[in-house]
Amino acid sequence: MSRSVLVLLLLCLSCAFAACDGAPESPDSAQVAAAPEATTEVSPEASVPASSAGIQQRHESTERYEYRVRWPDELARDAGIEAAMRAIADDRLQEFIEAAGSAPADSGRWTLELDFSACAGTAELRCIAADGSVFTGGAHPLPIIERLLYSSTRSTALRPDQLFTDADAALRAISARASEMLLTQRIAQAAVSGAPADAAARASMRGEIASGAEPSPANYRLAEPVVSGSGRINALKFLFAPYQVASYAEGTLVAEVPATVFAQWLRPEFAGEFVTR
C-alpha cells in the first residue's frame, strides 16, 4: 500500500466526537453526504447520554453505517477541551459518513467504535487520548489513534511541534532518537516472531522507518506526556500507527523520547512543565 493511499484511507476512517445532548451544532457540520443521491443529518438526537455512571456516548445506526463514540463526563465539563475535540472530531465524522455513503455496495456495513479518555499530563499541558477502530469491509478493522495536547493557560489545542521555539531543530533531534528506538523494537519483534532480521531485512526496516519517522510535524503529531514522580514531564511518548513505520502485523510502535533530547528548544511558557536536566 502506497503512503498517499494510506494517508487518504486513515483520514477517511477516523472518528468524531459530539457534545452533550441538546448542544447546538454548527450549520456547516449539520448536513453531510450519506450517498451520492441524498444527505443525512447529523442531529443532536444522535448524541445520547449513556446509562453507565460518568460516561456519555454518541451513537447513530443506519443501513449503511454505524458509529459509537464514548467519553467521560469530566472531559465534557471543560469547555475548552470540549471545543478543541469537537473542532477536530466533527470533521472526521463527516469524512467517515461521506466515505461510507460513497463506498461500493458490496463493501458491507461500515462500523466505527471510539473511546475518549484523559491520559497523563500536567495542569498546564493536558492530554486527551482517543482510541478505537473502524471496519470498512476489509480483512480486518483499522485502528483509530488520536492524541490531543491542550494548554490550559492558552486555552487551546497544540500540536507537539508547537511546544518548540525551533520546531525543525527539535524534530530533527527527536527523529534521530526515535528512529534508533524504532529499529531496536522492530529487530526485537522479528526475533520473537521468527521473521528475518538479517542485513537485507534490517535495511528494509531502516527504509520504512526513515520514511515514516522523518522529522515532520505530521509524523510526530501523536504524543503523550510521560509524567515523573515529581509531577513534571520527563519524556514525550510518540505513537506510530500501523503502516507508518512497520507492517500492520507489527501494530502501533512507540518511541519514548527523553525531554533532555529537546529541552533546549522548549518555549519558555512550557519549559517549566518538563524535567530538562
Short mmCIF file of C-alpha atoms in Angstrom, two decimals:
data_model
loop_
_atom_site.label_atom_id
_atom_site.label_comp_id
_atom_site.label_asym_id
_atom_site.label_seq_id
_atom_site.Cartn_x
_atom_site.Cartn_y
_atom_site.Cartn_z
CA MET A 1 0.00 0.00 0.00
CA SER A 2 1.42 3.39 -1.00
CA ARG A 3 1.87 6.11 1.59
CA SER A 4 -0.50 8.50 -0.20
CA VAL A 5 -3.26 5.87 -0.34
CA LEU A 6 -2.71 5.05 3.33
CA VAL A 7 -2.98 8.67 4.40
CA LEU A 8 -6.20 9.13 2.47
CA LEU A 9 -7.60 5.92 3.93
CA LEU A 10 -6.77 6.84 7.50
CA LEU A 11 -8.29 10.30 7.07
CA CYS A 12 -11.47 8.75 5.83
CA LEU A 13 -11.56 6.15 8.61
CA SER A 14 -11.09 8.47 11.58
CA CYS A 15 -13.70 9.37 14.13
CA ALA A 16 -15.86 12.04 15.60
CA PHE A 17 -16.91 13.46 18.90
CA ALA A 18 -20.01 15.41 19.78
CA ALA A 19 -21.12 17.46 22.79
CA CYS A 20 -23.74 16.56 25.39
CA ASP A 21 -27.37 16.05 24.36
CA GLY A 22 -29.04 19.30 23.46
CA ALA A 23 -25.92 21.27 22.47
CA PRO A 24 -26.32 23.10 19.14
CA GLU A 25 -24.37 22.05 16.09
CA SER A 26 -22.91 24.39 13.52
CA PRO A 27 -24.64 24.76 10.15
CA ASP A 28 -21.52 23.53 8.34
CA SER A 29 -21.49 20.20 10.16
CA ALA A 30 -25.23 19.67 10.37
CA GLN A 31 -25.57 18.19 6.88
CA VAL A 32 -23.25 15.55 5.48
CA ALA A 33 -23.48 13.34 2.43
CA ALA A 34 -24.64 9.81 3.15
CA ALA A 35 -24.84 8.80 -0.50
CA PRO A 36 -24.33 10.48 -3.86
CA GLU A 37 -28.10 10.96 -4.23
CA ALA A 38 -29.03 12.04 -0.69
CA THR A 39 -27.87 13.63 2.52
CA THR A 40 -28.06 12.58 6.14
CA GLU A 41 -28.42 14.91 9.08
CA VAL A 42 -26.01 14.64 11.98
CA SER A 43 -28.50 15.75 14.58
CA PRO A 44 -28.37 16.29 18.34
CA GLU A 45 -30.65 13.27 18.69
CA ALA A 46 -27.70 11.06 17.73
CA SER A 47 -25.98 12.12 20.95
CA VAL A 48 -27.40 10.07 23.82
CA PRO A 49 -26.18 10.04 27.43
CA ALA A 50 -25.17 6.51 28.38
CA SER A 51 -26.74 5.00 31.45
CA SER A 52 -23.43 3.90 32.97
CA ALA A 53 -22.12 6.26 35.63
CA GLY A 54 -19.94 9.08 34.35
CA ILE A 55 -19.99 8.04 30.69
CA GLN A 56 -21.75 9.72 27.78
CA GLN A 57 -22.00 8.44 24.25
CA ARG A 58 -22.95 9.37 20.74
CA HIS A 59 -24.47 6.65 18.62
CA GLU A 60 -26.04 6.52 15.18
CA SER A 61 -27.06 3.49 13.14
CA THR A 62 -28.20 3.42 9.52
CA GLU A 63 -28.39 0.76 6.85
CA ARG A 64 -25.01 1.90 5.53
CA TYR A 65 -23.01 2.54 8.71
CA GLU A 66 -22.98 2.62 12.49
CA TYR A 67 -20.78 4.60 14.83
CA ARG A 68 -20.48 4.81 18.60
CA VAL A 69 -18.32 7.37 20.41
CA ARG A 70 -17.93 7.43 24.19
CA TRP A 71 -16.36 9.97 26.54
CA PRO A 72 -16.32 10.56 30.32
CA ASP A 73 -18.29 13.39 31.89
CA GLU A 74 -15.09 15.02 33.16
CA LEU A 75 -13.99 15.85 29.61
CA ALA A 76 -17.33 17.44 28.72
CA ARG A 77 -17.11 19.69 31.79
CA ASP A 78 -14.08 21.55 30.41
CA ALA A 79 -15.45 23.86 27.74
CA GLY A 80 -12.05 24.49 26.15
CA ILE A 81 -11.15 20.83 25.77
CA GLU A 82 -14.65 20.00 24.56
CA ALA A 83 -14.45 22.70 21.90
CA ALA A 84 -10.98 21.61 20.77
CA MET A 85 -12.08 17.99 20.45
CA ARG A 86 -15.30 18.95 18.66
CA ALA A 87 -13.43 21.06 16.10
CA ILE A 88 -11.20 18.10 15.17
CA ALA A 89 -13.69 15.29 15.52
CA ASP A 90 -16.68 16.79 13.73
CA ASP A 91 -14.62 16.94 10.55
CA ARG A 92 -13.67 13.28 10.96
CA LEU A 93 -17.29 12.24 11.42
CA GLN A 94 -18.31 13.95 8.21
CA GLU A 95 -15.45 12.25 6.35
CA PHE A 96 -16.43 8.85 7.74
CA ILE A 97 -20.10 9.20 6.77
CA GLU A 98 -19.30 10.55 3.31
CA ALA A 99 -16.82 7.73 2.69
CA ALA A 100 -19.31 5.10 3.85
CA GLY A 101 -22.02 6.58 1.66
CA SER A 102 -19.89 6.58 -1.47
CA ALA A 103 -18.32 3.14 -0.92
CA PRO A 104 -19.32 0.22 -3.18
CA ALA A 105 -22.43 -1.58 -2.03
CA ASP A 106 -20.54 -4.85 -1.69
CA SER A 107 -18.19 -3.34 0.90
CA GLY A 108 -20.77 -4.07 3.55
CA ARG A 109 -21.86 -2.02 6.54
CA TRP A 110 -19.18 0.25 7.96
CA THR A 111 -18.73 0.50 11.72
CA LEU A 112 -16.74 2.80 13.96
CA GLU A 113 -16.03 2.49 17.69
CA LEU A 114 -14.14 5.16 19.61
CA ASP A 115 -13.43 5.93 23.27
CA PHE A 116 -12.02 9.18 24.61
CA SER A 117 -10.07 9.32 27.87
CA ALA A 118 -7.66 11.55 29.74
CA CYS A 119 -4.02 10.50 29.52
CA ALA A 120 -1.06 11.62 31.63
CA GLY A 121 -0.29 15.31 31.72
CA THR A 122 0.12 18.33 33.97
CA ALA A 123 -2.20 21.15 35.00
CA GLU A 124 -0.80 23.25 32.15
CA LEU A 125 -0.31 20.57 29.46
CA ARG A 126 -3.21 18.15 29.46
CA CYS A 127 -3.53 15.15 27.18
CA ILE A 128 -6.61 13.52 25.70
CA ALA A 129 -6.46 10.07 24.09
CA ALA A 130 -8.90 8.70 21.53
CA ASP A 131 -8.61 5.01 20.69
CA GLY A 132 -10.86 2.76 18.69
CA SER A 133 -11.29 1.00 15.38
CA VAL A 134 -13.16 1.26 12.11
CA PHE A 135 -14.29 -1.59 9.87
CA THR A 136 -14.86 -0.96 6.17
CA GLY A 137 -15.38 -4.47 4.87
CA GLY A 138 -11.72 -5.37 4.54
CA ALA A 139 -9.77 -8.23 6.04
CA HIS A 140 -9.62 -6.60 9.46
CA PRO A 141 -10.57 -3.40 11.29
CA LEU A 142 -8.15 -0.50 11.20
CA PRO A 143 -7.19 1.19 14.46
CA ILE A 144 -8.07 4.79 15.19
CA ILE A 145 -5.43 6.62 17.21
CA GLU A 146 -5.69 10.29 18.12
CA ARG A 147 -3.93 12.37 20.75
CA LEU A 148 -4.69 15.94 21.77
CA LEU A 149 -2.40 18.19 23.81
CA TYR A 150 -4.17 21.11 25.44
CA SER A 151 -2.64 24.22 27.01
CA SER A 152 -4.71 25.40 29.98
CA THR A 153 -3.21 28.91 30.06
CA ARG A 154 -3.62 29.42 26.32
CA SER A 155 -6.99 27.63 26.29
CA THR A 156 -6.08 25.99 23.01
CA ALA A 157 -5.09 22.68 21.48
CA LEU A 158 -1.45 22.25 20.50
CA ARG A 159 0.47 20.12 18.07
CA PRO A 160 3.67 18.72 19.61
CA ASP A 161 5.83 20.85 17.28
CA GLN A 162 4.18 23.98 18.73
CA LEU A 163 5.94 23.34 22.03
CA PHE A 164 9.23 24.49 20.50
CA THR A 165 10.89 27.76 19.55
CA ASP A 166 12.64 25.99 16.66
CA ALA A 167 10.38 23.13 15.63
CA ASP A 168 12.65 21.98 12.79
CA ALA A 169 15.66 21.58 15.05
CA ALA A 170 13.65 19.91 17.81
CA LEU A 171 12.02 17.46 15.40
CA ARG A 172 15.38 16.54 13.88
CA ALA A 173 16.70 15.66 17.33
CA ILE A 174 13.51 13.78 18.21
CA SER A 175 13.53 11.92 14.90
CA ALA A 176 17.13 10.78 15.32
CA ARG A 177 16.41 9.31 18.77
CA ALA A 178 13.03 7.87 17.81
CA SER A 179 14.41 6.18 14.70
CA GLU A 180 17.02 4.35 16.78
CA MET A 181 14.34 3.18 19.20
CA LEU A 182 12.03 2.02 16.44
CA LEU A 183 14.74 -0.02 14.72
CA THR A 184 15.62 -1.70 18.02
CA GLN A 185 11.96 -2.56 18.58
CA ARG A 186 11.50 -3.98 15.12
CA ILE A 187 14.60 -6.16 15.39
CA ALA A 188 13.40 -7.43 18.76
CA GLN A 189 9.93 -8.19 17.37
CA ALA A 190 11.50 -10.08 14.46
CA ALA A 191 13.49 -12.21 16.89
CA VAL A 192 10.34 -13.10 18.83
CA SER A 193 8.22 -13.83 15.76
CA GLY A 194 10.93 -15.63 13.82
CA ALA A 195 10.83 -13.11 10.98
CA PRO A 196 14.06 -12.39 9.07
CA ALA A 197 16.40 -9.90 10.75
CA ASP A 198 19.45 -10.31 8.53
CA ALA A 199 21.25 -7.43 6.82
CA ALA A 200 18.72 -7.23 3.99
CA ALA A 201 15.76 -7.25 6.39
CA ARG A 202 17.34 -4.56 8.55
CA ALA A 203 17.98 -2.39 5.52
CA SER A 204 14.30 -2.69 4.63
CA MET A 205 13.34 -1.77 8.21
CA ARG A 206 15.56 1.30 8.09
CA GLY A 207 13.96 2.41 4.85
CA GLU A 208 10.43 2.16 6.27
CA ILE A 209 11.45 3.95 9.45
CA ALA A 210 13.25 6.68 7.53
CA SER A 211 10.04 7.43 5.64
CA GLY A 212 7.55 7.21 8.50
CA ALA A 213 9.74 8.79 11.19
CA GLU A 214 11.33 11.61 9.24
CA PRO A 215 11.28 14.94 11.13
CA SER A 216 7.93 16.37 10.08
CA PRO A 217 5.04 17.62 12.25
CA ALA A 218 2.71 15.07 10.64
CA ASN A 219 4.90 12.13 11.64
CA TYR A 220 5.10 13.35 15.25
CA ARG A 221 1.56 14.55 15.79
CA LEU A 222 0.62 11.72 18.19
CA ALA A 223 2.34 12.44 21.50
CA GLU A 224 1.63 11.70 25.15
CA PRO A 225 3.49 13.27 28.08
CA VAL A 226 5.29 10.86 30.39
CA VAL A 227 5.00 12.32 33.88
CA SER A 228 7.60 11.64 36.56
CA GLY A 229 7.00 11.25 40.27
CA SER A 230 7.70 14.95 40.69
CA GLY A 231 4.66 15.77 38.56
CA ARG A 232 6.72 17.12 35.67
CA ILE A 233 7.10 15.67 32.17
CA ASN A 234 10.33 13.73 31.69
CA ALA A 235 9.60 12.44 28.17
CA LEU A 236 7.21 12.58 25.24
CA LYS A 237 5.88 9.25 24.04
CA PHE A 238 5.35 9.35 20.27
CA LEU A 239 2.98 6.83 18.69
CA PHE A 240 3.38 5.48 15.16
CA ALA A 241 0.24 3.94 13.71
CA PRO A 242 0.26 0.64 11.80
CA TYR A 243 1.78 1.03 8.31
CA GLN A 244 3.60 4.24 9.29
CA VAL A 245 6.96 2.65 10.15
CA ALA A 246 6.14 -1.06 10.02
CA SER A 247 3.58 -3.55 8.76
CA TYR A 248 0.07 -3.82 10.13
CA ALA A 249 1.03 -7.04 11.91
CA GLU A 250 3.63 -5.20 13.99
CA GLY A 251 0.95 -2.89 15.36
CA THR A 252 1.40 0.56 16.84
CA LEU A 253 5.02 1.30 17.71
CA VAL A 254 6.07 3.76 20.41
CA ALA A 255 9.21 5.84 20.91
CA GLU A 256 9.60 7.43 24.34
CA VAL A 257 11.96 10.35 23.78
CA PRO A 258 13.50 11.89 26.94
CA ALA A 259 12.87 15.60 27.49
CA THR A 260 16.62 16.21 27.61
CA VAL A 261 16.73 15.49 23.86
CA PHE A 262 14.59 18.54 23.01
CA ALA A 263 14.78 20.65 26.17
CA GLN A 264 16.86 23.44 24.63
CA TRP A 265 14.07 24.25 22.14
CA LEU A 266 11.10 24.30 24.55
CA ARG A 267 9.19 27.53 24.62
CA PRO A 268 9.67 29.40 27.92
CA GLU A 269 5.98 29.09 28.83
CA PHE A 270 6.22 25.29 28.63
CA ALA A 271 9.77 24.62 29.83
CA GLY A 272 8.73 24.59 33.48
CA GLU A 273 6.46 21.60 32.81
CA PHE A 274 9.42 19.43 31.79
CA VAL A 275 12.38 17.80 33.51
CA THR A 276 15.12 19.41 31.44
CA ARG A 277 18.29 18.04 33.10
#
